[in-house]
Amino acid sequence: LVASLAQRTQIKSLHLKGKELTMKIVAALLALIGSTAAFAPAAKESVVTSLNVESTEVGATAPLGFFDPLGYITDEAKFERYRAVERKHGRIAMMAMLGTFVHNNNWVFDGYISPSQGIKFSDIDTGIGGLFQVPAQGLAQILVVAGLIELAWWPASQLDGDYGVRLGKINNWDQEPAKELRQKNAELNNGRAAMMGIIGNFASEAVTGQTMYEQYATGHVTPF
């Protein structure tokens, strides 16, 4: 009986200590949240009013609208720079997702990617590992072409991203100005989705060891 009472007393003591520790952790978290309030970014409204309203219309779509929770955008120049970076990354991500769909369906060029080394296009893996199977000279050629596009053909210094590419009536903005805002919003939103998609594709392939095609073919569409 004495042992039982002692055991109960010990359990009760441990329970109280655990409860006390939990309260201390909660109090510490509340104190931390309160202390960080002093470093919170300025309200979104004050940022938007300092910018050209027309420039924030593109990309400010529902449900988030003008989304800058950390208050990075403080002036017009910074906004234009970040918008250009977002647009470019979105375009690259859309090309990457398109390439993922193409290569995962085994649509490749005929012939050799490196005749001297006897490597065919079909020998390159369809996943991210295929990047490391491309010969060094091939990677160098890709970097040179990308550099020429970045510096000369479609220079990165042109922050509006409009290089005069028009596809007839599809984007005849001069004749139908209403199309411009809608199509620019569509490009940014599709680019955002593609950035999340390609990052998710890389992550799931790294976790599962399977390409996108292999995951869907086996019904293994989640790494968990």
Coordinates of C-alpha atoms in Angstrom, one line a residue:
L1 CA 0.0 0.0 0.0
V2 CA 2.8 2.4 0.9
A3 CA 4.5 1.5 -2.4
S4 CA 1.3 2.2 -4.3
L5 CA 0.8 5.6 -2.6
A6 CA 4.5 6.5 -3.3
Q7 CA 4.0 5.5 -6.9
R8 CA 0.9 7.7 -7.2
T9 CA 2.6 10.6 -5.6
Q10 CA 5.5 10.2 -8.0
I11 CA 3.2 10.1 -11.0
K12 CA 1.3 13.2 -9.8
S13 CA 4.6 15.0 -9.2
L14 CA 5.7 14.2 -12.8
H15 CA 2.4 15.3 -14.2
L16 CA 2.6 18.7 -12.4
K17 CA 6.2 19.1 -13.5
G18 CA 5.2 18.3 -17.1
K19 CA 2.3 20.8 -16.9
E20 CA 4.6 23.4 -15.5
L21 CA 7.1 22.8 -18.2
T22 CA 4.4 23.2 -20.9
M23 CA 3.2 26.4 -19.4
K24 CA 6.8 27.7 -19.4
I25 CA 7.2 26.8 -23.1
V26 CA 4.0 28.5 -24.0
A27 CA 5.0 31.6 -22.1
A28 CA 8.3 31.7 -23.8
L29 CA 6.7 31.3 -27.2
L30 CA 4.3 34.2 -26.4
A31 CA 7.2 36.3 -25.3
L32 CA 9.0 35.5 -28.5
I33 CA 6.1 36.4 -30.6
G34 CA 5.6 39.7 -28.7
S35 CA 9.3 40.6 -29.1
T36 CA 9.2 40.0 -32.9
A37 CA 6.3 42.4 -33.3
A38 CA 8.7 45.3 -33.1
F39 CA 10.4 44.0 -36.2
A40 CA 7.3 43.2 -38.2
P41 CA 7.2 44.7 -41.8
A42 CA 5.2 47.7 -42.6
A43 CA 1.6 47.2 -43.5
K44 CA 0.9 46.3 -47.0
E45 CA -1.2 49.3 -47.7
S46 CA 1.6 51.7 -47.0
V47 CA 3.8 49.8 -49.5
V48 CA 1.3 49.7 -52.3
T49 CA 0.6 53.5 -52.1
S50 CA 4.3 54.2 -52.6
L51 CA 4.2 52.3 -55.9
N52 CA 2.7 53.0 -59.3
V53 CA -0.7 51.4 -59.1
E54 CA -0.6 50.4 -62.7
S55 CA 2.6 48.4 -62.3
T56 CA 1.1 46.3 -59.4
E57 CA -2.0 45.3 -61.4
V58 CA -0.1 42.6 -63.4
G59 CA 0.2 39.5 -61.2
A60 CA -2.0 40.9 -58.4
T61 CA -4.7 38.3 -58.9
A62 CA -7.3 36.7 -56.6
P63 CA -7.3 35.4 -53.9
L64 CA -4.0 36.9 -52.7
G65 CA -3.9 40.1 -54.7
F66 CA -0.8 42.2 -54.1
F67 CA 1.1 39.6 -52.0
D68 CA 4.1 40.9 -50.0
P69 CA 3.8 39.6 -46.4
L70 CA 7.4 40.3 -45.5
G71 CA 7.5 43.8 -46.8
Y72 CA 10.3 43.4 -49.3
I73 CA 8.8 45.8 -51.8
T74 CA 9.7 49.3 -50.7
D75 CA 9.9 51.2 -53.9
E76 CA 9.2 51.1 -57.6
A77 CA 12.7 50.0 -58.7
K78 CA 12.7 47.1 -56.4
F79 CA 9.3 46.0 -57.4
E80 CA 10.2 46.0 -61.1
R81 CA 13.3 44.0 -60.4
Y82 CA 11.5 41.4 -58.4
R83 CA 8.7 41.2 -60.9
A84 CA 11.3 40.6 -63.7
V85 CA 13.0 37.9 -61.7
E86 CA 9.7 36.2 -61.0
R87 CA 8.7 36.3 -64.6
K88 CA 12.0 34.9 -65.8
H89 CA 12.0 32.1 -63.3
G90 CA 8.4 31.3 -64.2
R91 CA 9.3 31.0 -67.9
I92 CA 12.2 28.8 -67.2
A93 CA 10.1 26.6 -64.9
M94 CA 7.4 26.3 -67.6
M95 CA 10.0 25.1 -70.1
A96 CA 11.4 22.7 -67.4
M97 CA 7.9 21.2 -66.8
L98 CA 7.3 20.9 -70.6
G99 CA 10.7 19.1 -70.9
T100 CA 9.7 16.8 -68.0
F101 CA 6.5 15.8 -69.7
V102 CA 8.3 15.2 -73.0
H103 CA 11.2 13.2 -71.7
N104 CA 9.1 11.2 -69.3
N105 CA 7.2 10.0 -72.3
N106 CA 10.5 9.0 -74.0
W107 CA 10.1 11.5 -76.8
V108 CA 13.8 12.1 -77.6
F109 CA 15.9 13.0 -80.6
D110 CA 17.3 10.2 -82.8
G111 CA 21.0 9.8 -83.1
Y112 CA 23.9 10.6 -80.8
I113 CA 24.3 13.4 -78.3
S114 CA 28.0 12.6 -78.3
P115 CA 29.2 10.6 -81.3
S116 CA 32.8 10.6 -80.0
Q117 CA 31.7 8.9 -76.7
G118 CA 29.0 6.8 -78.3
I119 CA 26.2 8.3 -76.2
K120 CA 22.8 8.4 -77.7
F121 CA 20.0 10.8 -76.7
S122 CA 18.0 7.7 -75.7
D123 CA 20.8 6.8 -73.3
I124 CA 20.2 9.8 -71.1
D125 CA 17.9 9.2 -68.1
T126 CA 14.5 11.0 -68.1
G127 CA 14.9 12.2 -64.5
I128 CA 17.1 14.8 -62.9
G129 CA 19.9 12.3 -62.9
G130 CA 20.1 12.7 -66.7
L131 CA 21.7 16.1 -66.2
F132 CA 24.8 14.4 -64.9
Q133 CA 25.0 12.0 -67.8
V134 CA 25.3 14.8 -70.4
P135 CA 29.0 15.2 -71.5
A136 CA 30.8 18.2 -70.1
Q137 CA 31.1 19.7 -73.6
G138 CA 27.3 19.5 -74.0
L139 CA 26.7 21.3 -70.7
A140 CA 29.1 24.0 -71.8
Q141 CA 27.2 24.5 -75.0
I142 CA 23.9 24.8 -73.1
L143 CA 25.5 27.4 -70.8
V144 CA 26.9 29.4 -73.8
V145 CA 23.6 29.5 -75.6
A146 CA 21.8 30.5 -72.3
G147 CA 24.4 33.3 -71.8
L148 CA 23.9 34.6 -75.3
I149 CA 20.1 34.7 -74.8
E150 CA 20.5 36.3 -71.4
L151 CA 22.9 39.0 -72.5
A152 CA 22.2 39.7 -76.2
W153 CA 19.1 38.2 -77.7
W154 CA 16.6 38.7 -74.9
P155 CA 18.6 40.7 -72.4
A156 CA 17.9 40.4 -68.7
S157 CA 18.3 44.2 -68.4
Q158 CA 15.0 44.7 -70.1
L159 CA 12.9 44.3 -67.0
D160 CA 9.4 44.5 -68.7
G161 CA 10.1 41.1 -70.3
D162 CA 8.4 42.1 -73.5
Y163 CA 10.7 41.2 -76.4
G164 CA 8.1 41.8 -79.1
V165 CA 7.2 38.2 -79.7
R166 CA 3.6 38.2 -81.1
L167 CA 1.6 35.2 -82.4
G168 CA -0.8 36.9 -84.7
K169 CA -4.3 37.3 -83.3
I170 CA -3.4 35.3 -80.1
N171 CA -1.7 38.3 -78.5
N172 CA -2.5 41.3 -80.8
W173 CA -2.5 43.7 -77.9
D174 CA -2.5 46.8 -80.0
Q175 CA -5.8 45.8 -81.6
E176 CA -7.3 44.2 -78.4
P177 CA -5.7 46.0 -75.4
A178 CA -7.9 44.0 -72.9
K179 CA -6.0 40.8 -73.8
E180 CA -2.7 42.3 -72.5
L181 CA -3.5 42.3 -68.8
R182 CA -5.3 38.9 -68.9
Q183 CA -2.5 37.2 -70.8
K184 CA 0.3 38.7 -68.7
N185 CA -1.6 37.6 -65.5
A186 CA -1.9 34.1 -67.1
E187 CA 1.8 34.0 -67.8
L188 CA 2.8 34.9 -64.3
N189 CA 0.3 32.5 -62.7
N190 CA 1.3 29.6 -64.9
G191 CA 4.9 30.4 -64.1
R192 CA 4.2 30.3 -60.4
A193 CA 2.5 27.0 -60.8
A194 CA 5.3 25.7 -62.9
M195 CA 7.9 26.7 -60.3
M196 CA 6.1 24.8 -57.6
G197 CA 5.6 21.9 -59.9
I198 CA 9.2 21.5 -60.9
I199 CA 10.4 21.9 -57.3
G200 CA 7.9 19.3 -56.2
N201 CA 9.0 17.0 -59.1
F202 CA 12.6 17.3 -58.0
A203 CA 11.8 16.7 -54.4
S204 CA 9.6 13.6 -55.0
E205 CA 12.1 12.1 -57.3
A206 CA 14.9 12.6 -54.7
V207 CA 12.7 11.0 -52.0
T208 CA 11.2 8.1 -54.0
G209 CA 14.1 7.4 -56.5
Q210 CA 11.5 7.3 -59.3
T211 CA 10.9 9.7 -62.1
M212 CA 7.4 11.3 -62.6
Y213 CA 6.5 8.7 -65.2
E214 CA 7.6 5.8 -62.9
Q215 CA 5.6 7.2 -60.0
Y216 CA 2.4 7.5 -61.9
A217 CA 2.9 4.1 -63.7
T218 CA 3.2 2.3 -60.3
G219 CA 0.6 4.4 -58.5
H220 CA 3.3 5.8 -56.2
V221 CA 2.3 9.4 -56.4
T222 CA 3.3 10.4 -52.9
P223 CA 6.6 10.0 -51.1
F224 CA 4.9 9.2 -47.8

